[in-house]
Amino acid sequence: ATWVKGMRTNKDKMIKAVLPDCTADTEGVINFVNKTIQTKTKTYTTAQYCSRIAGIIAGTPMTISCTYAPLPEVIGCDVWTKEEMDTMAGAGKLFFFFDGEKVKLARGINSLVTTVQDKGTSFQKIKLVDLMDMMHDDIRTTAQDNYLGKYANSYANRCLLVTAIQGYLDQLAQEGLLEQDQNTAYIDVESTKIWLESNGKYTKAELADMSEMDIKLANIGSNVFIAVKASLLDAMEDVTVTIHI
């Protein structure tokens, strides 16, 4: 778990791991907790079955979640009450259960339970973290392979990268991964202002008098500040039906 956290935080590698009964409190670790796992031919430990859970997660299309994914080979598993299962889900535990007809995964969540301002409840969902990680890797690869070191750092060329990222967001929306018409890539004016002030290019008063375009056109060395607003589509999981008679 420590290695996974380090790879995501320090190495910029968006890896994830399924670990047995591990309260890691991070979006990079899925905490699998079933103790009783019986198939027709064998009984497994929690650790032994982590690879099966990882396979389910990895094999789930990005447009849906692993919530309620069936495990047809399992004929015996732990039995909990609804209240116990709700408590386990709230504690960031992934497990499967028997619903009266079949064994299936409960809510597709990772081990993150401590949310903060820039890492809210969306980071607790396996599906959404997979999507965020994919976007991170794809945008980084595009920048590294096609832009870094290959263009002068002018405003016009920065806009080329913004346009490429916007096209990528539009493609994800077409694939049903992002909400239509709610995703934007743009020059990050606020981050640009912070850099200009902290590097002594302009004072805070001078920046306040500058137009947004003046800030976008400023010489910022080799730095490129781009922001993205994206509306990630979750899977349909919480359904409330109100019947009026």
JSON list of C-alpha atoms in Angstrom, two decimals:
[
{"chain": "A", "resi": 1, "resn": "ALA", "atom": "CA", "xyz": [0.00, 0.00, 0.00]},
{"chain": "A", "resi": 2, "resn": "THR", "atom": "CA", "xyz": [2.86, 2.36, 0.81]},
{"chain": "A", "resi": 3, "resn": "TRP", "atom": "CA", "xyz": [4.49, 1.58, -2.53]},
{"chain": "A", "resi": 4, "resn": "VAL", "atom": "CA", "xyz": [1.24, 2.26, -4.42]},
{"chain": "A", "resi": 5, "resn": "LYS", "atom": "CA", "xyz": [0.81, 5.60, -2.64]},
{"chain": "A", "resi": 6, "resn": "GLY", "atom": "CA", "xyz": [4.41, 6.53, -3.44]},
{"chain": "A", "resi": 7, "resn": "MET", "atom": "CA", "xyz": [4.09, 5.62, -7.11]},
{"chain": "A", "resi": 8, "resn": "ARG", "atom": "CA", "xyz": [0.95, 7.74, -7.49]},
{"chain": "A", "resi": 9, "resn": "THR", "atom": "CA", "xyz": [2.19, 10.70, -5.45]},
{"chain": "A", "resi": 10, "resn": "ASN", "atom": "CA", "xyz": [5.93, 10.84, -6.12]},
{"chain": "A", "resi": 11, "resn": "LYS", "atom": "CA", "xyz": [6.43, 8.97, -9.41]},
{"chain": "A", "resi": 12, "resn": "ASP", "atom": "CA", "xyz": [3.28, 10.19, -11.20]},
{"chain": "A", "resi": 13, "resn": "LYS", "atom": "CA", "xyz": [2.37, 6.57, -12.02]},
{"chain": "A", "resi": 14, "resn": "MET", "atom": "CA", "xyz": [-1.38, 6.07, -11.66]},
{"chain": "A", "resi": 15, "resn": "ILE", "atom": "CA", "xyz": [-1.26, 2.43, -10.63]},
{"chain": "A", "resi": 16, "resn": "LYS", "atom": "CA", "xyz": [-3.79, 0.66, -8.42]},
{"chain": "A", "resi": 17, "resn": "ALA", "atom": "CA", "xyz": [-3.78, -2.54, -6.38]},
{"chain": "A", "resi": 18, "resn": "VAL", "atom": "CA", "xyz": [-6.34, -4.90, -4.87]},
{"chain": "A", "resi": 19, "resn": "LEU", "atom": "CA", "xyz": [-5.09, -5.87, -1.40]},
{"chain": "A", "resi": 20, "resn": "PRO", "atom": "CA", "xyz": [-6.55, -8.17, 1.27]},
{"chain": "A", "resi": 21, "resn": "ASP", "atom": "CA", "xyz": [-8.13, -6.48, 4.28]},
{"chain": "A", "resi": 22, "resn": "CYS", "atom": "CA", "xyz": [-5.99, -3.34, 3.88]},
{"chain": "A", "resi": 23, "resn": "THR", "atom": "CA", "xyz": [-7.42, -0.08, 5.24]},
{"chain": "A", "resi": 24, "resn": "ALA", "atom": "CA", "xyz": [-5.05, 2.07, 3.19]},
{"chain": "A", "resi": 25, "resn": "ASP", "atom": "CA", "xyz": [-7.38, 5.09, 2.92]},
{"chain": "A", "resi": 26, "resn": "THR", "atom": "CA", "xyz": [-6.27, 5.90, -0.63]},
{"chain": "A", "resi": 27, "resn": "GLU", "atom": "CA", "xyz": [-7.91, 5.80, -4.05]},
{"chain": "A", "resi": 28, "resn": "GLY", "atom": "CA", "xyz": [-5.02, 3.65, -5.30]},
{"chain": "A", "resi": 29, "resn": "VAL", "atom": "CA", "xyz": [-5.83, 0.66, -3.09]},
{"chain": "A", "resi": 30, "resn": "ILE", "atom": "CA", "xyz": [-8.99, -1.47, -3.27]},
{"chain": "A", "resi": 31, "resn": "ASN", "atom": "CA", "xyz": [-9.59, -3.07, 0.13]},
{"chain": "A", "resi": 32, "resn": "PHE", "atom": "CA", "xyz": [-11.03, -6.56, -0.51]},
{"chain": "A", "resi": 33, "resn": "VAL", "atom": "CA", "xyz": [-12.35, -8.15, 2.69]},
{"chain": "A", "resi": 34, "resn": "ASN", "atom": "CA", "xyz": [-14.25, -11.42, 2.06]},
{"chain": "A", "resi": 35, "resn": "LYS", "atom": "CA", "xyz": [-13.08, -14.18, 4.42]},
{"chain": "A", "resi": 36, "resn": "THR", "atom": "CA", "xyz": [-15.25, -17.05, 3.18]},
{"chain": "A", "resi": 37, "resn": "ILE", "atom": "CA", "xyz": [-14.72, -17.78, -0.52]},
{"chain": "A", "resi": 38, "resn": "GLN", "atom": "CA", "xyz": [-15.82, -21.20, -1.72]},
{"chain": "A", "resi": 39, "resn": "THR", "atom": "CA", "xyz": [-16.13, -22.54, -5.24]},
{"chain": "A", "resi": 40, "resn": "LYS", "atom": "CA", "xyz": [-17.11, -26.04, -6.37]},
{"chain": "A", "resi": 41, "resn": "THR", "atom": "CA", "xyz": [-13.49, -27.15, -6.41]},
{"chain": "A", "resi": 42, "resn": "LYS", "atom": "CA", "xyz": [-11.63, -25.05, -3.86]},
{"chain": "A", "resi": 43, "resn": "THR", "atom": "CA", "xyz": [-11.79, -22.71, -0.88]},
{"chain": "A", "resi": 44, "resn": "TYR", "atom": "CA", "xyz": [-9.73, -19.54, -1.22]},
{"chain": "A", "resi": 45, "resn": "THR", "atom": "CA", "xyz": [-8.20, -17.06, 1.19]},
{"chain": "A", "resi": 46, "resn": "THR", "atom": "CA", "xyz": [-8.82, -13.34, 0.90]},
{"chain": "A", "resi": 47, "resn": "ALA", "atom": "CA", "xyz": [-5.32, -12.78, -0.50]},
{"chain": "A", "resi": 48, "resn": "GLN", "atom": "CA", "xyz": [-5.66, -15.57, -3.06]},
{"chain": "A", "resi": 49, "resn": "TYR", "atom": "CA", "xyz": [-8.86, -14.07, -4.46]},
{"chain": "A", "resi": 50, "resn": "CYS", "atom": "CA", "xyz": [-7.50, -10.54, -4.91]},
{"chain": "A", "resi": 51, "resn": "SER", "atom": "CA", "xyz": [-6.37, -11.42, -8.43]},
{"chain": "A", "resi": 52, "resn": "ARG", "atom": "CA", "xyz": [-9.92, -12.47, -9.34]},
{"chain": "A", "resi": 53, "resn": "ILE", "atom": "CA", "xyz": [-11.28, -9.16, -8.06]},
{"chain": "A", "resi": 54, "resn": "ALA", "atom": "CA", "xyz": [-8.55, -7.28, -9.94]},
{"chain": "A", "resi": 55, "resn": "GLY", "atom": "CA", "xyz": [-9.58, -9.16, -13.09]},
{"chain": "A", "resi": 56, "resn": "ILE", "atom": "CA", "xyz": [-13.21, -8.12, -12.68]},
{"chain": "A", "resi": 57, "resn": "ILE", "atom": "CA", "xyz": [-12.22, -4.49, -12.22]},
{"chain": "A", "resi": 58, "resn": "ALA", "atom": "CA", "xyz": [-9.75, -4.47, -15.12]},
{"chain": "A", "resi": 59, "resn": "GLY", "atom": "CA", "xyz": [-12.25, -6.23, -17.40]},
{"chain": "A", "resi": 60, "resn": "THR", "atom": "CA", "xyz": [-15.12, -3.84, -16.67]},
{"chain": "A", "resi": 61, "resn": "PRO", "atom": "CA", "xyz": [-15.70, -1.37, -19.53]},
{"chain": "A", "resi": 62, "resn": "MET", "atom": "CA", "xyz": [-14.99, 2.25, -18.62]},
{"chain": "A", "resi": 63, "resn": "THR", "atom": "CA", "xyz": [-18.62, 3.21, -19.32]},
{"chain": "A", "resi": 64, "resn": "ILE", "atom": "CA", "xyz": [-19.98, 1.10, -16.44]},
{"chain": "A", "resi": 65, "resn": "SER", "atom": "CA", "xyz": [-18.87, 0.17, -12.91]},
{"chain": "A", "resi": 66, "resn": "CYS", "atom": "CA", "xyz": [-18.06, -3.16, -11.29]},
{"chain": "A", "resi": 67, "resn": "THR", "atom": "CA", "xyz": [-20.93, -2.67, -8.83]},
{"chain": "A", "resi": 68, "resn": "TYR", "atom": "CA", "xyz": [-23.09, -5.82, -8.78]},
{"chain": "A", "resi": 69, "resn": "ALA", "atom": "CA", "xyz": [-20.73, -7.69, -11.09]},
{"chain": "A", "resi": 70, "resn": "PRO", "atom": "CA", "xyz": [-21.57, -11.42, -10.69]},
{"chain": "A", "resi": 71, "resn": "LEU", "atom": "CA", "xyz": [-19.16, -14.11, -9.51]},
{"chain": "A", "resi": 72, "resn": "PRO", "atom": "CA", "xyz": [-20.87, -17.26, -10.86]},
{"chain": "A", "resi": 73, "resn": "GLU", "atom": "CA", "xyz": [-18.11, -19.60, -9.66]},
{"chain": "A", "resi": 74, "resn": "VAL", "atom": "CA", "xyz": [-18.62, -18.72, -5.98]},
{"chain": "A", "resi": 75, "resn": "ILE", "atom": "CA", "xyz": [-21.06, -21.03, -4.16]},
{"chain": "A", "resi": 76, "resn": "GLY", "atom": "CA", "xyz": [-20.30, -19.95, -0.60]},
{"chain": "A", "resi": 77, "resn": "CYS", "atom": "CA", "xyz": [-19.42, -16.57, 0.93]},
{"chain": "A", "resi": 78, "resn": "ASP", "atom": "CA", "xyz": [-19.73, -14.46, 4.07]},
{"chain": "A", "resi": 79, "resn": "VAL", "atom": "CA", "xyz": [-23.20, -13.52, 5.28]},
{"chain": "A", "resi": 80, "resn": "TRP", "atom": "CA", "xyz": [-23.86, -10.01, 6.60]},
{"chain": "A", "resi": 81, "resn": "THR", "atom": "CA", "xyz": [-26.94, -7.96, 7.40]},
{"chain": "A", "resi": 82, "resn": "LYS", "atom": "CA", "xyz": [-27.81, -4.95, 5.26]},
{"chain": "A", "resi": 83, "resn": "GLU", "atom": "CA", "xyz": [-26.70, -2.66, 8.08]},
{"chain": "A", "resi": 84, "resn": "GLU", "atom": "CA", "xyz": [-23.35, -4.44, 8.33]},
{"chain": "A", "resi": 85, "resn": "MET", "atom": "CA", "xyz": [-22.83, -4.17, 4.57]},
{"chain": "A", "resi": 86, "resn": "ASP", "atom": "CA", "xyz": [-23.71, -0.46, 4.60]},
{"chain": "A", "resi": 87, "resn": "THR", "atom": "CA", "xyz": [-21.16, 0.06, 7.39]},
{"chain": "A", "resi": 88, "resn": "MET", "atom": "CA", "xyz": [-18.51, -1.85, 5.47]},
{"chain": "A", "resi": 89, "resn": "ALA", "atom": "CA", "xyz": [-19.12, 0.17, 2.32]},
{"chain": "A", "resi": 90, "resn": "GLY", "atom": "CA", "xyz": [-18.86, 3.37, 4.36]},
{"chain": "A", "resi": 91, "resn": "ALA", "atom": "CA", "xyz": [-15.49, 2.15, 5.64]},
{"chain": "A", "resi": 92, "resn": "GLY", "atom": "CA", "xyz": [-14.10, 1.73, 2.12]},
{"chain": "A", "resi": 93, "resn": "LYS", "atom": "CA", "xyz": [-14.37, -2.07, 1.95]},
{"chain": "A", "resi": 94, "resn": "LEU", "atom": "CA", "xyz": [-15.03, -4.00, -1.25]},
{"chain": "A", "resi": 95, "resn": "PHE", "atom": "CA", "xyz": [-16.79, -7.34, -0.88]},
{"chain": "A", "resi": 96, "resn": "PHE", "atom": "CA", "xyz": [-19.23, -9.69, -2.55]},
{"chain": "A", "resi": 97, "resn": "PHE", "atom": "CA", "xyz": [-22.43, -11.12, -1.11]},
{"chain": "A", "resi": 98, "resn": "PHE", "atom": "CA", "xyz": [-25.30, -13.50, -1.92]},
{"chain": "A", "resi": 99, "resn": "ASP", "atom": "CA", "xyz": [-28.45, -11.60, -2.93]},
{"chain": "A", "resi": 100, "resn": "GLY", "atom": "CA", "xyz": [-30.74, -14.64, -2.73]},
{"chain": "A", "resi": 101, "resn": "GLU", "atom": "CA", "xyz": [-30.09, -15.68, -6.33]},
{"chain": "A", "resi": 102, "resn": "LYS", "atom": "CA", "xyz": [-26.42, -15.08, -7.08]},
{"chain": "A", "resi": 103, "resn": "VAL", "atom": "CA", "xyz": [-23.14, -13.90, -5.60]},
{"chain": "A", "resi": 104, "resn": "LYS", "atom": "CA", "xyz": [-22.19, -10.40, -6.74]},
{"chain": "A", "resi": 105, "resn": "LEU", "atom": "CA", "xyz": [-19.90, -7.53, -5.83]},
{"chain": "A", "resi": 106, "resn": "ALA", "atom": "CA", "xyz": [-21.26, -4.77, -3.65]},
{"chain": "A", "resi": 107, "resn": "ARG", "atom": "CA", "xyz": [-20.61, -1.09, -4.41]},
{"chain": "A", "resi": 108, "resn": "GLY", "atom": "CA", "xyz": [-17.46, -0.60, -6.51]},
{"chain": "A", "resi": 109, "resn": "ILE", "atom": "CA", "xyz": [-15.41, 1.50, -4.12]},
{"chain": "A", "resi": 110, "resn": "ASN", "atom": "CA", "xyz": [-11.76, 1.79, -3.11]},
{"chain": "A", "resi": 111, "resn": "SER", "atom": "CA", "xyz": [-10.27, 2.22, 0.37]},
{"chain": "A", "resi": 112, "resn": "LEU", "atom": "CA", "xyz": [-10.44, 6.05, 0.45]},
{"chain": "A", "resi": 113, "resn": "VAL", "atom": "CA", "xyz": [-12.59, 7.24, 3.35]},
{"chain": "A", "resi": 114, "resn": "THR", "atom": "CA", "xyz": [-10.95, 10.55, 4.35]},
{"chain": "A", "resi": 115, "resn": "THR", "atom": "CA", "xyz": [-12.12, 13.12, 1.81]},
{"chain": "A", "resi": 116, "resn": "VAL", "atom": "CA", "xyz": [-10.64, 16.61, 1.54]},
{"chain": "A", "resi": 117, "resn": "GLN", "atom": "CA", "xyz": [-11.39, 19.72, -0.52]},
{"chain": "A", "resi": 118, "resn": "ASP", "atom": "CA", "xyz": [-9.59, 18.63, -3.69]},
{"chain": "A", "resi": 119, "resn": "LYS", "atom": "CA", "xyz": [-10.32, 14.93, -3.25]},
{"chain": "A", "resi": 120, "resn": "GLY", "atom": "CA", "xyz": [-14.03, 14.42, -2.63]},
{"chain": "A", "resi": 121, "resn": "THR", "atom": "CA", "xyz": [-16.39, 11.47, -2.84]},
{"chain": "A", "resi": 122, "resn": "SER", "atom": "CA", "xyz": [-15.75, 10.98, -6.57]},
{"chain": "A", "resi": 123, "resn": "PHE", "atom": "CA", "xyz": [-12.30, 9.67, -5.63]},
{"chain": "A", "resi": 124, "resn": "GLN", "atom": "CA", "xyz": [-13.94, 6.82, -3.68]},
{"chain": "A", "resi": 125, "resn": "LYS", "atom": "CA", "xyz": [-15.44, 5.27, -6.83]},
{"chain": "A", "resi": 126, "resn": "ILE", "atom": "CA", "xyz": [-13.32, 2.73, -8.70]},
{"chain": "A", "resi": 127, "resn": "LYS", "atom": "CA", "xyz": [-14.93, 3.70, -12.02]},
{"chain": "A", "resi": 128, "resn": "LEU", "atom": "CA", "xyz": [-14.29, 7.43, -11.65]},
{"chain": "A", "resi": 129, "resn": "VAL", "atom": "CA", "xyz": [-10.71, 6.98, -10.44]},
{"chain": "A", "resi": 130, "resn": "ASP", "atom": "CA", "xyz": [-10.04, 4.74, -13.45]},
{"chain": "A", "resi": 131, "resn": "LEU", "atom": "CA", "xyz": [-11.39, 7.48, -15.70]},
{"chain": "A", "resi": 132, "resn": "MET", "atom": "CA", "xyz": [-9.37, 10.22, -13.96]},
{"chain": "A", "resi": 133, "resn": "ASP", "atom": "CA", "xyz": [-6.21, 8.12, -14.17]},
{"chain": "A", "resi": 134, "resn": "MET", "atom": "CA", "xyz": [-6.77, 7.45, -17.87]},
{"chain": "A", "resi": 135, "resn": "MET", "atom": "CA", "xyz": [-7.29, 11.16, -18.56]},
{"chain": "A", "resi": 136, "resn": "HIS", "atom": "CA", "xyz": [-4.14, 12.03, -16.59]},
{"chain": "A", "resi": 137, "resn": "ASP", "atom": "CA", "xyz": [-2.03, 9.50, -18.51]},
{"chain": "A", "resi": 138, "resn": "ASP", "atom": "CA", "xyz": [-3.46, 10.36, -21.94]},
{"chain": "A", "resi": 139, "resn": "ILE", "atom": "CA", "xyz": [-3.01, 14.12, -21.55]},
{"chain": "A", "resi": 140, "resn": "ARG", "atom": "CA", "xyz": [0.50, 13.71, -20.14]},
{"chain": "A", "resi": 141, "resn": "THR", "atom": "CA", "xyz": [1.50, 11.41, -23.01]},
{"chain": "A", "resi": 142, "resn": "THR", "atom": "CA", "xyz": [0.07, 13.79, -25.61]},
{"chain": "A", "resi": 143, "resn": "ALA", "atom": "CA", "xyz": [1.99, 16.72, -24.13]},
{"chain": "A", "resi": 144, "resn": "GLN", "atom": "CA", "xyz": [5.25, 14.78, -23.82]},
{"chain": "A", "resi": 145, "resn": "ASP", "atom": "CA", "xyz": [5.13, 13.15, -27.26]},
{"chain": "A", "resi": 146, "resn": "ASN", "atom": "CA", "xyz": [3.84, 16.03, -29.34]},
{"chain": "A", "resi": 147, "resn": "TYR", "atom": "CA", "xyz": [4.49, 19.35, -27.61]},
{"chain": "A", "resi": 148, "resn": "LEU", "atom": "CA", "xyz": [7.23, 19.43, -24.97]},
{"chain": "A", "resi": 149, "resn": "GLY", "atom": "CA", "xyz": [10.43, 20.76, -26.52]},
{"chain": "A", "resi": 150, "resn": "LYS", "atom": "CA", "xyz": [8.83, 20.92, -29.97]},
{"chain": "A", "resi": 151, "resn": "TYR", "atom": "CA", "xyz": [7.23, 24.38, -29.91]},
{"chain": "A", "resi": 152, "resn": "ALA", "atom": "CA", "xyz": [8.24, 27.85, -28.80]},
{"chain": "A", "resi": 153, "resn": "ASN", "atom": "CA", "xyz": [6.30, 28.78, -25.67]},
{"chain": "A", "resi": 154, "resn": "SER", "atom": "CA", "xyz": [4.12, 31.49, -27.23]},
{"chain": "A", "resi": 155, "resn": "TYR", "atom": "CA", "xyz": [0.48, 32.09, -26.38]},
{"chain": "A", "resi": 156, "resn": "ALA", "atom": "CA", "xyz": [-0.53, 30.83, -29.84]},
{"chain": "A", "resi": 157, "resn": "ASN", "atom": "CA", "xyz": [1.34, 27.56, -29.32]},
{"chain": "A", "resi": 158, "resn": "ARG", "atom": "CA", "xyz": [-0.08, 27.14, -25.83]},
{"chain": "A", "resi": 159, "resn": "CYS", "atom": "CA", "xyz": [-3.50, 27.44, -27.43]},
{"chain": "A", "resi": 160, "resn": "LEU", "atom": "CA", "xyz": [-2.62, 24.55, -29.75]},
{"chain": "A", "resi": 161, "resn": "LEU", "atom": "CA", "xyz": [-2.17, 22.29, -26.72]},
{"chain": "A", "resi": 162, "resn": "VAL", "atom": "CA", "xyz": [-5.41, 23.59, -25.21]},
{"chain": "A", "resi": 163, "resn": "THR", "atom": "CA", "xyz": [-7.20, 22.75, -28.47]},
{"chain": "A", "resi": 164, "resn": "ALA", "atom": "CA", "xyz": [-5.75, 19.23, -28.48]},
{"chain": "A", "resi": 165, "resn": "ILE", "atom": "CA", "xyz": [-6.91, 18.63, -24.91]},
{"chain": "A", "resi": 166, "resn": "GLN", "atom": "CA", "xyz": [-10.35, 20.03, -25.73]},
{"chain": "A", "resi": 167, "resn": "GLY", "atom": "CA", "xyz": [-10.62, 17.63, -28.65]},
{"chain": "A", "resi": 168, "resn": "TYR", "atom": "CA", "xyz": [-9.74, 14.77, -26.32]},
{"chain": "A", "resi": 169, "resn": "LEU", "atom": "CA", "xyz": [-12.44, 15.82, -23.86]},
{"chain": "A", "resi": 170, "resn": "ASP", "atom": "CA", "xyz": [-14.99, 16.02, -26.68]},
{"chain": "A", "resi": 171, "resn": "GLN", "atom": "CA", "xyz": [-14.02, 12.50, -27.75]},
{"chain": "A", "resi": 172, "resn": "LEU", "atom": "CA", "xyz": [-14.55, 11.16, -24.21]},
{"chain": "A", "resi": 173, "resn": "ALA", "atom": "CA", "xyz": [-17.97, 12.81, -24.16]},
{"chain": "A", "resi": 174, "resn": "GLN", "atom": "CA", "xyz": [-18.86, 11.10, -27.44]},
{"chain": "A", "resi": 175, "resn": "GLU", "atom": "CA", "xyz": [-17.83, 7.77, -25.89]},
{"chain": "A", "resi": 176, "resn": "GLY", "atom": "CA", "xyz": [-20.18, 8.31, -22.94]},
{"chain": "A", "resi": 177, "resn": "LEU", "atom": "CA", "xyz": [-17.46, 8.87, -20.36]},
{"chain": "A", "resi": 178, "resn": "LEU", "atom": "CA", "xyz": [-18.05, 12.61, -19.83]},
{"chain": "A", "resi": 179, "resn": "GLU", "atom": "CA", "xyz": [-21.27, 14.62, -19.86]},
{"chain": "A", "resi": 180, "resn": "GLN", "atom": "CA", "xyz": [-21.91, 16.32, -23.18]},
{"chain": "A", "resi": 181, "resn": "ASP", "atom": "CA", "xyz": [-21.07, 20.05, -23.47]},
{"chain": "A", "resi": 182, "resn": "GLN", "atom": "CA", "xyz": [-19.76, 20.33, -19.90]},
{"chain": "A", "resi": 183, "resn": "ASN", "atom": "CA", "xyz": [-16.02, 19.91, -20.43]},
{"chain": "A", "resi": 184, "resn": "THR", "atom": "CA", "xyz": [-13.54, 22.70, -21.10]},
{"chain": "A", "resi": 185, "resn": "ALA", "atom": "CA", "xyz": [-9.77, 23.10, -21.39]},
{"chain": "A", "resi": 186, "resn": "TYR", "atom": "CA", "xyz": [-8.42, 26.64, -21.09]},
{"chain": "A", "resi": 187, "resn": "ILE", "atom": "CA", "xyz": [-5.37, 28.73, -20.23]},
{"chain": "A", "resi": 188, "resn": "ASP", "atom": "CA", "xyz": [-5.10, 28.89, -16.43]},
{"chain": "A", "resi": 189, "resn": "VAL", "atom": "CA", "xyz": [-4.96, 32.63, -15.84]},
{"chain": "A", "resi": 190, "resn": "GLU", "atom": "CA", "xyz": [-4.85, 32.38, -12.04]},
{"chain": "A", "resi": 191, "resn": "SER", "atom": "CA", "xyz": [-1.85, 30.03, -12.05]},
{"chain": "A", "resi": 192, "resn": "THR", "atom": "CA", "xyz": [-0.15, 32.27, -14.61]},
{"chain": "A", "resi": 193, "resn": "LYS", "atom": "CA", "xyz": [-0.65, 35.31, -12.35]},
{"chain": "A", "resi": 194, "resn": "ILE", "atom": "CA", "xyz": [0.79, 33.44, -9.36]},
{"chain": "A", "resi": 195, "resn": "TRP", "atom": "CA", "xyz": [3.88, 32.49, -11.38]},
{"chain": "A", "resi": 196, "resn": "LEU", "atom": "CA", "xyz": [4.37, 36.02, -12.72]},
{"chain": "A", "resi": 197, "resn": "GLU", "atom": "CA", "xyz": [4.15, 37.53, -9.25]},
{"chain": "A", "resi": 198, "resn": "SER", "atom": "CA", "xyz": [6.27, 34.90, -7.47]},
{"chain": "A", "resi": 199, "resn": "ASN", "atom": "CA", "xyz": [9.00, 35.24, -10.09]},
{"chain": "A", "resi": 200, "resn": "GLY", "atom": "CA", "xyz": [9.09, 39.05, -9.85]},
{"chain": "A", "resi": 201, "resn": "LYS", "atom": "CA", "xyz": [7.75, 39.72, -13.34]},
{"chain": "A", "resi": 202, "resn": "TYR", "atom": "CA", "xyz": [4.90, 41.91, -12.12]},
{"chain": "A", "resi": 203, "resn": "THR", "atom": "CA", "xyz": [3.60, 43.16, -8.78]},
{"chain": "A", "resi": 204, "resn": "LYS", "atom": "CA", "xyz": [0.16, 42.24, -7.49]},
{"chain": "A", "resi": 205, "resn": "ALA", "atom": "CA", "xyz": [-1.03, 45.79, -8.25]},
{"chain": "A", "resi": 206, "resn": "GLU", "atom": "CA", "xyz": [0.28, 45.60, -11.82]},
{"chain": "A", "resi": 207, "resn": "LEU", "atom": "CA", "xyz": [-1.38, 42.25, -12.37]},
{"chain": "A", "resi": 208, "resn": "ALA", "atom": "CA", "xyz": [-4.67, 43.65, -11.07]},
{"chain": "A", "resi": 209, "resn": "ASP", "atom": "CA", "xyz": [-4.53, 46.36, -13.74]},
{"chain": "A", "resi": 210, "resn": "MET", "atom": "CA", "xyz": [-3.73, 43.92, -16.55]},
{"chain": "A", "resi": 211, "resn": "SER", "atom": "CA", "xyz": [-6.42, 42.43, -18.76]},
{"chain": "A", "resi": 212, "resn": "GLU", "atom": "CA", "xyz": [-6.90, 38.69, -18.94]},
{"chain": "A", "resi": 213, "resn": "MET", "atom": "CA", "xyz": [-5.47, 38.66, -22.45]},
{"chain": "A", "resi": 214, "resn": "ASP", "atom": "CA", "xyz": [-2.38, 40.60, -21.31]},
{"chain": "A", "resi": 215, "resn": "ILE", "atom": "CA", "xyz": [-1.76, 37.92, -18.70]},
{"chain": "A", "resi": 216, "resn": "LYS", "atom": "CA", "xyz": [-2.23, 35.14, -21.26]},
{"chain": "A", "resi": 217, "resn": "LEU", "atom": "CA", "xyz": [0.27, 36.85, -23.57]},
{"chain": "A", "resi": 218, "resn": "ALA", "atom": "CA", "xyz": [2.91, 37.36, -20.86]},
{"chain": "A", "resi": 219, "resn": "ASN", "atom": "CA", "xyz": [6.27, 35.62, -21.17]},
{"chain": "A", "resi": 220, "resn": "ILE", "atom": "CA", "xyz": [6.23, 32.74, -18.66]},
{"chain": "A", "resi": 221, "resn": "GLY", "atom": "CA", "xyz": [9.49, 31.07, -19.59]},
{"chain": "A", "resi": 222, "resn": "SER", "atom": "CA", "xyz": [9.09, 27.37, -20.25]},
{"chain": "A", "resi": 223, "resn": "ASN", "atom": "CA", "xyz": [5.93, 27.04, -18.16]},
{"chain": "A", "resi": 224, "resn": "VAL", "atom": "CA", "xyz": [2.51, 26.18, -19.54]},
{"chain": "A", "resi": 225, "resn": "PHE", "atom": "CA", "xyz": [-0.51, 26.56, -17.25]},
{"chain": "A", "resi": 226, "resn": "ILE", "atom": "CA", "xyz": [-3.66, 24.84, -18.47]},
{"chain": "A", "resi": 227, "resn": "ALA", "atom": "CA", "xyz": [-6.80, 24.04, -16.49]},
{"chain": "A", "resi": 228, "resn": "VAL", "atom": "CA", "xyz": [-9.52, 21.50, -17.30]},
{"chain": "A", "resi": 229, "resn": "LYS", "atom": "CA", "xyz": [-13.09, 21.39, -16.09]},
{"chain": "A", "resi": 230, "resn": "ALA", "atom": "CA", "xyz": [-14.64, 17.99, -16.72]},
{"chain": "A", "resi": 231, "resn": "SER", "atom": "CA", "xyz": [-17.96, 16.41, -15.80]},
{"chain": "A", "resi": 232, "resn": "LEU", "atom": "CA", "xyz": [-17.27, 12.70, -15.28]},
{"chain": "A", "resi": 233, "resn": "LEU", "atom": "CA", "xyz": [-20.18, 10.31, -15.75]},
{"chain": "A", "resi": 234, "resn": "ASP", "atom": "CA", "xyz": [-20.68, 7.83, -12.93]},
{"chain": "A", "resi": 235, "resn": "ALA", "atom": "CA", "xyz": [-22.61, 4.58, -13.36]},
{"chain": "A", "resi": 236, "resn": "MET", "atom": "CA", "xyz": [-26.30, 4.32, -12.44]},
{"chain": "A", "resi": 237, "resn": "GLU", "atom": "CA", "xyz": [-26.24, 2.86, -8.90]},
{"chain": "A", "resi": 238, "resn": "ASP", "atom": "CA", "xyz": [-28.58, 4.72, -6.53]},
{"chain": "A", "resi": 239, "resn": "VAL", "atom": "CA", "xyz": [-32.14, 4.53, -7.85]},
{"chain": "A", "resi": 240, "resn": "THR", "atom": "CA", "xyz": [-35.09, 6.06, -6.02]},
{"chain": "A", "resi": 241, "resn": "VAL", "atom": "CA", "xyz": [-38.60, 5.38, -7.38]},
{"chain": "A", "resi": 242, "resn": "THR", "atom": "CA", "xyz": [-41.48, 7.31, -5.87]},
{"chain": "A", "resi": 243, "resn": "ILE", "atom": "CA", "xyz": [-44.91, 5.85, -6.63]},
{"chain": "A", "resi": 244, "resn": "HIS", "atom": "CA", "xyz": [-47.95, 8.09, -6.24]},
{"chain": "A", "resi": 245, "resn": "ILE", "atom": "CA", "xyz": [-51.30, 6.30, -5.96]}
]
